[in-house]
Coordinates of C-alpha atoms and ligand atoms in Angstrom, one line a residue:
X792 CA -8.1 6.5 32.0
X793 CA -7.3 6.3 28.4
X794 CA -5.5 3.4 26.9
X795 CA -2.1 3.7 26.1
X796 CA -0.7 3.2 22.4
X797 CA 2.5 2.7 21.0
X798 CA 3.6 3.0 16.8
X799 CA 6.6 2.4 15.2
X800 CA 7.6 5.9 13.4
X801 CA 10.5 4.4 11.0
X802 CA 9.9 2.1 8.4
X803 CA 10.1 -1.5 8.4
X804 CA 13.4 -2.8 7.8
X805 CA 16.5 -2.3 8.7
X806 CA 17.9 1.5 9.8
X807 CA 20.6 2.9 12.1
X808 CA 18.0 4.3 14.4
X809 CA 14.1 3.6 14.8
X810 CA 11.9 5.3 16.7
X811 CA 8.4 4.6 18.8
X812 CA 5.9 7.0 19.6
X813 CA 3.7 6.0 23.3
X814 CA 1.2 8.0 24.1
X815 CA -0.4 7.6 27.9
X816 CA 1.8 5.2 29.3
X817 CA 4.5 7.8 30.6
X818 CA 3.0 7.2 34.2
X819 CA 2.9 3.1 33.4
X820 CA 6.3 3.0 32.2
X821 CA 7.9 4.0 35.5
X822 CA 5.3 2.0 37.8
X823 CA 6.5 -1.4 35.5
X824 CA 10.0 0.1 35.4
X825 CA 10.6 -0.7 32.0
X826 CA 12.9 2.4 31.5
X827 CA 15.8 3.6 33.8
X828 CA 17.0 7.0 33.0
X829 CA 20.6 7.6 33.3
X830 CA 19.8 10.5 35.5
X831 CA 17.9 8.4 37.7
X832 CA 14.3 10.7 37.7
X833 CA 11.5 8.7 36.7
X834 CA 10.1 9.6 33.0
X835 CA 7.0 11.7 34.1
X836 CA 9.6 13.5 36.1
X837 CA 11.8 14.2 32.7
X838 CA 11.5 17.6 31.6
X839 CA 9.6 17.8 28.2
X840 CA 11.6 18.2 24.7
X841 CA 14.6 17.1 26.3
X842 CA 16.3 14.1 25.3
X843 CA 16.9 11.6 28.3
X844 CA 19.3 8.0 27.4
X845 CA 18.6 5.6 29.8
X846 CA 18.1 1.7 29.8
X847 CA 14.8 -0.2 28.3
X848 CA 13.8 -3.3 30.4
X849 CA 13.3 -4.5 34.2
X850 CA 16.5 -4.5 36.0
X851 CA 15.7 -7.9 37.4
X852 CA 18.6 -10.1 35.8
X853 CA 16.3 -12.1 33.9
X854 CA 16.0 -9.6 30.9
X855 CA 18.4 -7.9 28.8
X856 CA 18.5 -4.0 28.8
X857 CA 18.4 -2.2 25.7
X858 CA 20.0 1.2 25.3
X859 CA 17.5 3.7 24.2
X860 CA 17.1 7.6 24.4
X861 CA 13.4 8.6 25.6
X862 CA 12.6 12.1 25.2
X863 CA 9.0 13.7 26.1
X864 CA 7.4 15.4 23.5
X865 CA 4.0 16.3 25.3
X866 CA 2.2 15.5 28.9
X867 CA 0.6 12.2 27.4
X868 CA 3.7 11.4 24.7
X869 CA 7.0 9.9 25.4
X870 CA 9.3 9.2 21.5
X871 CA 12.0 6.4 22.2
X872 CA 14.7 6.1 19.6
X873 CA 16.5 2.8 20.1
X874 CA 19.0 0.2 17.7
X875 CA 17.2 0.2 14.5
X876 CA 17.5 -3.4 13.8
X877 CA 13.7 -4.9 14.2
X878 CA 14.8 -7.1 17.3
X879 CA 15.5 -3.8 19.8
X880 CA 11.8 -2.4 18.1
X881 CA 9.9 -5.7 18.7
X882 CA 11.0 -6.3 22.3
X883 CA 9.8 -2.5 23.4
X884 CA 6.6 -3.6 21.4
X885 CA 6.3 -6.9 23.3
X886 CA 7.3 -5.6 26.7
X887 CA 4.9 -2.7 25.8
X888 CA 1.9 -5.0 24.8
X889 CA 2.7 -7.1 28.1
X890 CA 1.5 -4.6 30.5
X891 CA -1.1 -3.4 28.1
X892 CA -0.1 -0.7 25.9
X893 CA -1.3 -2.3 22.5
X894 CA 0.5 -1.9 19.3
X895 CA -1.0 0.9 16.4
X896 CA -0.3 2.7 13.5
X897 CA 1.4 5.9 13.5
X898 CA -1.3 7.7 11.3
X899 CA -3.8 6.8 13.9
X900 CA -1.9 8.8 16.6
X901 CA -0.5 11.6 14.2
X902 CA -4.3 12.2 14.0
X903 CA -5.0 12.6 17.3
X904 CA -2.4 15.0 17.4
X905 CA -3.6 18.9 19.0
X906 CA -1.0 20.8 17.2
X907 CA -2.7 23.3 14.1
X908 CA -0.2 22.0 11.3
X909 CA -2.3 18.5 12.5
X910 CA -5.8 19.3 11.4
X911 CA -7.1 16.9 8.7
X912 CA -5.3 18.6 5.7
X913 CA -1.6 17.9 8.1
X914 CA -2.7 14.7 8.9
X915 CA -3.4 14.4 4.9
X916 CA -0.1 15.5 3.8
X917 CA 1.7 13.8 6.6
X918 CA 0.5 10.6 5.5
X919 CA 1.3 11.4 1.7
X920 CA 5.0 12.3 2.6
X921 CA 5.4 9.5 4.3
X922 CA 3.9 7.2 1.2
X923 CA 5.6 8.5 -1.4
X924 CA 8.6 6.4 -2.9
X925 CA 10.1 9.0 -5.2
X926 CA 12.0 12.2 -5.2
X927 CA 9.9 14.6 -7.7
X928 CA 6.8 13.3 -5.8
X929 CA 8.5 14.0 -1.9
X930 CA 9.6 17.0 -3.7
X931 CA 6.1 18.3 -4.6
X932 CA 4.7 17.5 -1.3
X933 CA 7.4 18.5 0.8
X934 CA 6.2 22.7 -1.5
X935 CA 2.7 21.7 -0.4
X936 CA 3.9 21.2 3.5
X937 CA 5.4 24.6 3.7
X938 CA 2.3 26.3 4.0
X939 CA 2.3 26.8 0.2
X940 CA -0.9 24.6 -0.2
X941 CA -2.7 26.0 2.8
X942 CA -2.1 29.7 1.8
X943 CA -3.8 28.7 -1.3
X944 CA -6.5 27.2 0.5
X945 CA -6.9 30.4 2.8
X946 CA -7.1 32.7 -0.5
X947 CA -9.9 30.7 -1.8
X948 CA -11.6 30.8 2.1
X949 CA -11.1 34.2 2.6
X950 CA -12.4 36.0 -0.6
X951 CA -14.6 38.4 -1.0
X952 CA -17.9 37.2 -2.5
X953 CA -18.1 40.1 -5.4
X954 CA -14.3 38.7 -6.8
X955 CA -15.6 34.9 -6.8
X956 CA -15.3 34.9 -10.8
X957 CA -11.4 36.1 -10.2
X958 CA -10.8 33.1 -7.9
X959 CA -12.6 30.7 -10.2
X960 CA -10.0 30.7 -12.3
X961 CA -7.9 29.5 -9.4
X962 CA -10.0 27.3 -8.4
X963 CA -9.9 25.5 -11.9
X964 CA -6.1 25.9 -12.1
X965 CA -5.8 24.2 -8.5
X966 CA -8.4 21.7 -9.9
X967 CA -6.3 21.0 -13.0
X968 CA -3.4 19.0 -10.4
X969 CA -6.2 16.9 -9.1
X970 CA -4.5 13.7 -11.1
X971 CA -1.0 14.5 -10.1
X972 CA -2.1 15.1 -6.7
X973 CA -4.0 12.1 -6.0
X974 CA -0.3 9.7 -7.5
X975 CA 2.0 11.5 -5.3
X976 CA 1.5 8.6 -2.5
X977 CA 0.6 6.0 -4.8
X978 CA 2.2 4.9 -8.2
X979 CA 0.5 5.3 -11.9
X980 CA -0.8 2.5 -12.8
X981 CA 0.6 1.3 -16.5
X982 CA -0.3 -1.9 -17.7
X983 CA 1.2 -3.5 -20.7
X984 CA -1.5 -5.4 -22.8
X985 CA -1.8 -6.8 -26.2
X986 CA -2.5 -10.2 -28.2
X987 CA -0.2 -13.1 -27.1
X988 CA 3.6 -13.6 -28.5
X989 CA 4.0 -10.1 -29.1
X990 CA 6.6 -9.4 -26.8
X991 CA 4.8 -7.7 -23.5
X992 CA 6.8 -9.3 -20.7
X993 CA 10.0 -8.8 -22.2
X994 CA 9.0 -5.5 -22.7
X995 CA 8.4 -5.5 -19.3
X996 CA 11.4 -6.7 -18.4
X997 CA 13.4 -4.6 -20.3
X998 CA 11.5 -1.0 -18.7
X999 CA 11.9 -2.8 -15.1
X1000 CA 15.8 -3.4 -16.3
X1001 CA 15.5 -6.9 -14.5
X1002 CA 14.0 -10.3 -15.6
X1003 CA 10.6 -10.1 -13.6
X1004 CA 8.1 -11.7 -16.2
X1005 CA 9.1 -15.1 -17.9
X1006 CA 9.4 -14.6 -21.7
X1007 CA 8.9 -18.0 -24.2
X1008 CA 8.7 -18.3 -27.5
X1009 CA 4.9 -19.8 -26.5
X1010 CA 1.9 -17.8 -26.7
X1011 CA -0.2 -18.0 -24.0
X1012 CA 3.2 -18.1 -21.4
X1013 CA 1.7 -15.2 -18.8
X1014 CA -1.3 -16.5 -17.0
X1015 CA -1.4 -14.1 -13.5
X1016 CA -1.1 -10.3 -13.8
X1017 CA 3.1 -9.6 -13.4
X1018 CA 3.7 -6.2 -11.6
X1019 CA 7.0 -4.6 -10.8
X1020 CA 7.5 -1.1 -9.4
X1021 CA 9.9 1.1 -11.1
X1022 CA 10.4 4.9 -11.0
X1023 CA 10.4 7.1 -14.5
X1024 CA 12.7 10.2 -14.3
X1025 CA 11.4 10.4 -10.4
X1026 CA 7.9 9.3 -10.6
X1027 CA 6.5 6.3 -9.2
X1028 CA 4.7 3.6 -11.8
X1029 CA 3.3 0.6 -11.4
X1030 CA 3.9 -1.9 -14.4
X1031 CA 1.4 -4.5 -15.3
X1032 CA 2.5 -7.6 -17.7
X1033 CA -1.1 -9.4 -18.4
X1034 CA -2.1 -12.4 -20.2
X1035 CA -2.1 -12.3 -24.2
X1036 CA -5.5 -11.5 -25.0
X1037 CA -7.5 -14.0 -27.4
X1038 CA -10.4 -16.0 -26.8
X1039 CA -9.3 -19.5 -26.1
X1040 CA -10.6 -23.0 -24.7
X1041 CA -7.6 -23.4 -21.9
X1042 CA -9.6 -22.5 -18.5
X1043 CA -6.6 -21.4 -17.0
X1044 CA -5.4 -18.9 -20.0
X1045 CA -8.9 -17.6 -20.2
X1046 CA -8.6 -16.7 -16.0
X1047 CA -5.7 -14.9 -17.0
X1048 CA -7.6 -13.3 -19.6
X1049 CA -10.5 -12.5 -17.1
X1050 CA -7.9 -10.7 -14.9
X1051 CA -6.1 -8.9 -17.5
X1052 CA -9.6 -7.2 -18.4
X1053 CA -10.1 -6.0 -15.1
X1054 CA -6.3 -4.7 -14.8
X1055 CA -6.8 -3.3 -17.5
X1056 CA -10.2 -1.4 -16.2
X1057 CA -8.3 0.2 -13.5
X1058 CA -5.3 1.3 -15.7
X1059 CA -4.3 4.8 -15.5
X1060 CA -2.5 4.1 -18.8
X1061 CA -3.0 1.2 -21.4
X1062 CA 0.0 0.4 -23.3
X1063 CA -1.3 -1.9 -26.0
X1064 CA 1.4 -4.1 -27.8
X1065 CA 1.7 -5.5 -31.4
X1066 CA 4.1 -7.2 -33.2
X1067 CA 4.9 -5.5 -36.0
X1068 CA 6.8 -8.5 -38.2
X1069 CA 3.4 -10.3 -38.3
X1070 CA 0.2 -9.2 -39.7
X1071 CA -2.7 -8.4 -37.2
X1072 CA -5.2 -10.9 -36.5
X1073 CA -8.8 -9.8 -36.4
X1074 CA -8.7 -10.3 -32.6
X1075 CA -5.8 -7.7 -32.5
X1076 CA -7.4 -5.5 -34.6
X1077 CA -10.5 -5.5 -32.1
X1078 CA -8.4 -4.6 -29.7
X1079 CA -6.9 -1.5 -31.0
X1080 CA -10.7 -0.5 -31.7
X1081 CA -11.6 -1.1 -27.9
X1082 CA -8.3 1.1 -26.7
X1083 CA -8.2 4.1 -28.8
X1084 CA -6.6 6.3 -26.5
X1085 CA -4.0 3.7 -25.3
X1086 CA -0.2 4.0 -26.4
X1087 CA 0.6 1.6 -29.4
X1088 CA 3.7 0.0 -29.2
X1089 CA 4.9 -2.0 -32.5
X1090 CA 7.8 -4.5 -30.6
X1091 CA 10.1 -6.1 -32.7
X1092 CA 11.7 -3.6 -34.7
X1093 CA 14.8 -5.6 -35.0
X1094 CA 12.8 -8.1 -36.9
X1095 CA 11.4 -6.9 -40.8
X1096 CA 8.3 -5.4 -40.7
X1097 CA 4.9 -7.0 -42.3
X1098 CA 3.2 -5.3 -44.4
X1099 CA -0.2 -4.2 -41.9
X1100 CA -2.0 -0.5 -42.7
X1101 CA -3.8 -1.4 -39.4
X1102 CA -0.5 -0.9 -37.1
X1103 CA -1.1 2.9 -36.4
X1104 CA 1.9 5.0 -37.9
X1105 CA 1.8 6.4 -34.2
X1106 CA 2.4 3.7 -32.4
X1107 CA 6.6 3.4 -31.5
X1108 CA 8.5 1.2 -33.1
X1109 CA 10.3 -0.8 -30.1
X1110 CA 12.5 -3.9 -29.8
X1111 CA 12.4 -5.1 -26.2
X1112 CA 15.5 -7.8 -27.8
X1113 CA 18.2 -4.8 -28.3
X1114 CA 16.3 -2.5 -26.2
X1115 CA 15.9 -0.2 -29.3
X1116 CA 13.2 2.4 -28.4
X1117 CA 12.7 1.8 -24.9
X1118 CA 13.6 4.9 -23.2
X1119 CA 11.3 6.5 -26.1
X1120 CA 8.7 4.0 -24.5
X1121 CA 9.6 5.8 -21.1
X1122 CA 9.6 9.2 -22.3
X1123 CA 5.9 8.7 -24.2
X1124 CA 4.6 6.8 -20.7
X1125 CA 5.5 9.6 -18.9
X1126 CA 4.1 12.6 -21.2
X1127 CA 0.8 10.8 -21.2
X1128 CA 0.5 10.5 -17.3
X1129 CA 2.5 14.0 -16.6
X1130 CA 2.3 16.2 -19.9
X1131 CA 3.0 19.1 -17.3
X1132 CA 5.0 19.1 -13.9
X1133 CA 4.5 21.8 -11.8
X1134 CA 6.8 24.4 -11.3
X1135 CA 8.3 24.6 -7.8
X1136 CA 5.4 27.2 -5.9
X1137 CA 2.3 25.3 -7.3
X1138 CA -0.2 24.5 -5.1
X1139 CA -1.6 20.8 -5.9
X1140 CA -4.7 19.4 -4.4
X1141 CA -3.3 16.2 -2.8
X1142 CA -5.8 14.1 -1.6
X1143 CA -9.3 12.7 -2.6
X1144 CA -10.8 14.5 0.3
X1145 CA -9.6 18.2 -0.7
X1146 CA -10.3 17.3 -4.5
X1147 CA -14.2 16.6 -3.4
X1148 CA -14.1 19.9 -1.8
X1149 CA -12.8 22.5 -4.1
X1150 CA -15.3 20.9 -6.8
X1151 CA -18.3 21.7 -4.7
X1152 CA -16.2 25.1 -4.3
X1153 CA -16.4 25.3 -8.0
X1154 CA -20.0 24.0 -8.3
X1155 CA -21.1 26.8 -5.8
X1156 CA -19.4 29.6 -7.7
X1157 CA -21.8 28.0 -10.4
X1158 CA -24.9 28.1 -8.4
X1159 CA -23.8 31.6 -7.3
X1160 CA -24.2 30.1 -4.0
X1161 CA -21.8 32.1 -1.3
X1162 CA -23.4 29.5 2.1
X1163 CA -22.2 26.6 0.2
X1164 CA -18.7 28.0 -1.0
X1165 CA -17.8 28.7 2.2
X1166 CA -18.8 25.6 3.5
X1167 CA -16.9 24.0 1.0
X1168 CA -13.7 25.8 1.0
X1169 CA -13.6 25.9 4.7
X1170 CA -13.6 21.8 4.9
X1171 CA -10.7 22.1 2.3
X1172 CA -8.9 23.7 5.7
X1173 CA -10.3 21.6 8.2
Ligands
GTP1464 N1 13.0 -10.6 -32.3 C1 12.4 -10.2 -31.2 N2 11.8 -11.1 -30.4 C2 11.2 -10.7 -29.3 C3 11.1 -9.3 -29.0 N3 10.3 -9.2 -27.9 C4 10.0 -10.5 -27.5 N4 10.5 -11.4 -28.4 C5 10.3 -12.8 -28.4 O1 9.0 -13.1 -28.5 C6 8.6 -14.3 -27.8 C7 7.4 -13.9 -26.8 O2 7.9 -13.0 -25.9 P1 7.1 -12.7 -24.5 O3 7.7 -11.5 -23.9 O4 7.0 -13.9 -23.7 O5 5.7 -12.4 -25.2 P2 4.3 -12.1 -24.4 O6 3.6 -11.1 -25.2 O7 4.5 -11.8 -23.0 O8 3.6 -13.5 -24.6 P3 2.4 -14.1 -23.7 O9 2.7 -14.0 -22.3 O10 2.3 -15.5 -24.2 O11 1.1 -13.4 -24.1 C8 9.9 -14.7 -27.0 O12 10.5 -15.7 -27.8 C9 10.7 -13.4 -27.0 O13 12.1 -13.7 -27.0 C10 11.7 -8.4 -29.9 O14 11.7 -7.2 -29.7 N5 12.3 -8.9 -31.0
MG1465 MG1 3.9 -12.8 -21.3

């Protein structure tokens, strides 16, 4: 017999209704009697896509009964929508776990799911939906889930070998998403970097719109990597405060150092901040030389400028004090992750998987090798 598994559906937290997905237990539920239906059938006896309130719990005076409404969605799947507080969730998870249904996560059973809109690519986008933390990003997949991206994915499968140079072009433009795609479930990474004093968690602070990051007149006051989550016009961003760079004798502020390096490694965008009322230090300098394609920022506008021809006349003048020049900070972030959105109808590659995929798509068109293209563009479908 396979083992029964049960996942919460709804997001942690509070809600007016959460729901549980159970898969093989329907038969187990009535021999523990852990539901009663107000109808009186037992649930395997419940017709299917119907919804059926009843109580959850033994009858036996020594439990409390929770109202729920169960409602089969398959032979081996039963849904139960009960309170959404997390006390009604975690006692049908306990009582569940008692007679041996154990706990999962929803992906792993929305995967083993028979339906077609469930093959890999459903499972991907699924998954991705339920990730995202922004509008335009839920808005882009929600285009994808439509059928938009899988038509796309069909044209590429389905053509005939003597147009392959017509699809290329496709192929590319599909190809060209690949970075929006693969942050519509997970935020940009930004991190704000520069030599110490020069303003980097307030700036921080004042793109969060909160006071996250202690700011002290100090240098050397961030030690640990600061993050806050934020959304810019819709999108999802990660923000990094880091450590001032310099080379320095203080163990702990060179740790910090160590961890700011490797933040900013990983950086989808470095924003690399100067002061501009003081002349840079060779150590700043070095550091403008080792980010030449990051986003200058020259803070302290409000203050008068020093005389420095090594502040690049790009970089935006900012004052994180009187928040002068920070939504132009926001607007330049944003064209440098997203210098194009696409227009509602755009298909978008959205996971790693698919992206791996349509390149060796690509590659074979290359080789002019037809075995391999198909192979390729038919795993984009699986
Ligand atoms: N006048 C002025 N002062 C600022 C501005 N931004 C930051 N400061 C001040 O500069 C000092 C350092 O600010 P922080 O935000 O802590 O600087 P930091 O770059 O994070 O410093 P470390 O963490 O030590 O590397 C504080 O006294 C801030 O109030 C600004 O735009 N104008
Ligand atoms: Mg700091």
């Amino acid at each position: 017999m396979t083992a029964g598994r049960a996942a919460l559906l709804t997001p942690a937290g509070r809600g007016a209704i959460a729901s549980l997905l159970v898969e093989h237990a329907v038969n187990l539920i009535d021999q523990q009697q852990l539901f009663t239906a107000v109808n009186n059938q037992p649930l395997a006896q419940q017709p299917l896509n119907r919804i059926c309130p009843g109580l959850w719990g033994r009858k036996d005076g020594r439990h409390s009964t929770e109202q729920i409404v169960a409602c089969r969605t398959s032979e081996t799947r039963v849904e139960l929508h009960c309170h959404g507080g997390p006390a009604a969730t975690r006692r049908i998870l306990e009582d569940l776990a008692e007679v041996g249904i154990d706990r999962c996560e929803w992906t792993e059973l929305v995967g083993l799911a028979e339906e077609p809109s469930h093959s890999q690519l459903g499972v991907e986008l699924d998954q991705a939906l339920a990730a995202t933390t922004t509008w335009q990003a839920a808005a882009v997949l929600l285009d994808q889930r439509s059928g938009l991206l899988v038509g796309a994915l069909q044209r590429l499968a389905t053509v005939d070998w003597e147009a392959r140079h017509q699809v290329a072009g496709e192929l590319a433009g599909l190809l060209e998403w690949t970075d929006l795609g693969l942050h519509l479930a997970r935020p940009w990474s930004v991190v704000l970097a520069g030599p110490p004093n020069v303003g980097k968690s307030s700036l921080l602070n004042a793109l969060l719109g909160y006071g996250r990051a202690i700011v002290w007149d100090q240098p050397g006051t961030t030690r640990d990597v600061v993050t806050g989550s934020t959304a810019l016009d819709g999108w999802a961003i990660q923000l990094s405060d880091t450590a001032g760079l310099r080379t320095t004798r203080d163990q702990l502020e060179a740790a910090g150092v160590d961890h700011a390096r490797q933040r900013l490694a990983t950086a989808d965008l470095v924003v690399l901040v100067v002061d501009r009322s003081n002349r840079l230090d060779d150590q700043a300098r070095a550091l403008l030389a080792e980010h030449p394609s990051a986003l200058v920022v020259a803070n302290k506008s409000d203050l008068d400028d020093a005389v420095d021809q090594f502040i690049p006349e790009t970089a935006l003048p900012v004052s994180a004090l009187t928040g002068e020049g920070v939504a132009e900070l926001a607007d330049a972030i944003l064209e440098r992750l997203l210098p194009r959105r696409p227009e509602p109808g755009t298909a978008v590659p959205i996971s790693a998987r698919l992206v791996k995929h349509l390149q060796q798509a690509e590659e074979a068109i290359h080789e002019d090798d037809e075995p391999a293209y198909r192979a390729a563009t038919d795993a984009c479908l699986r």
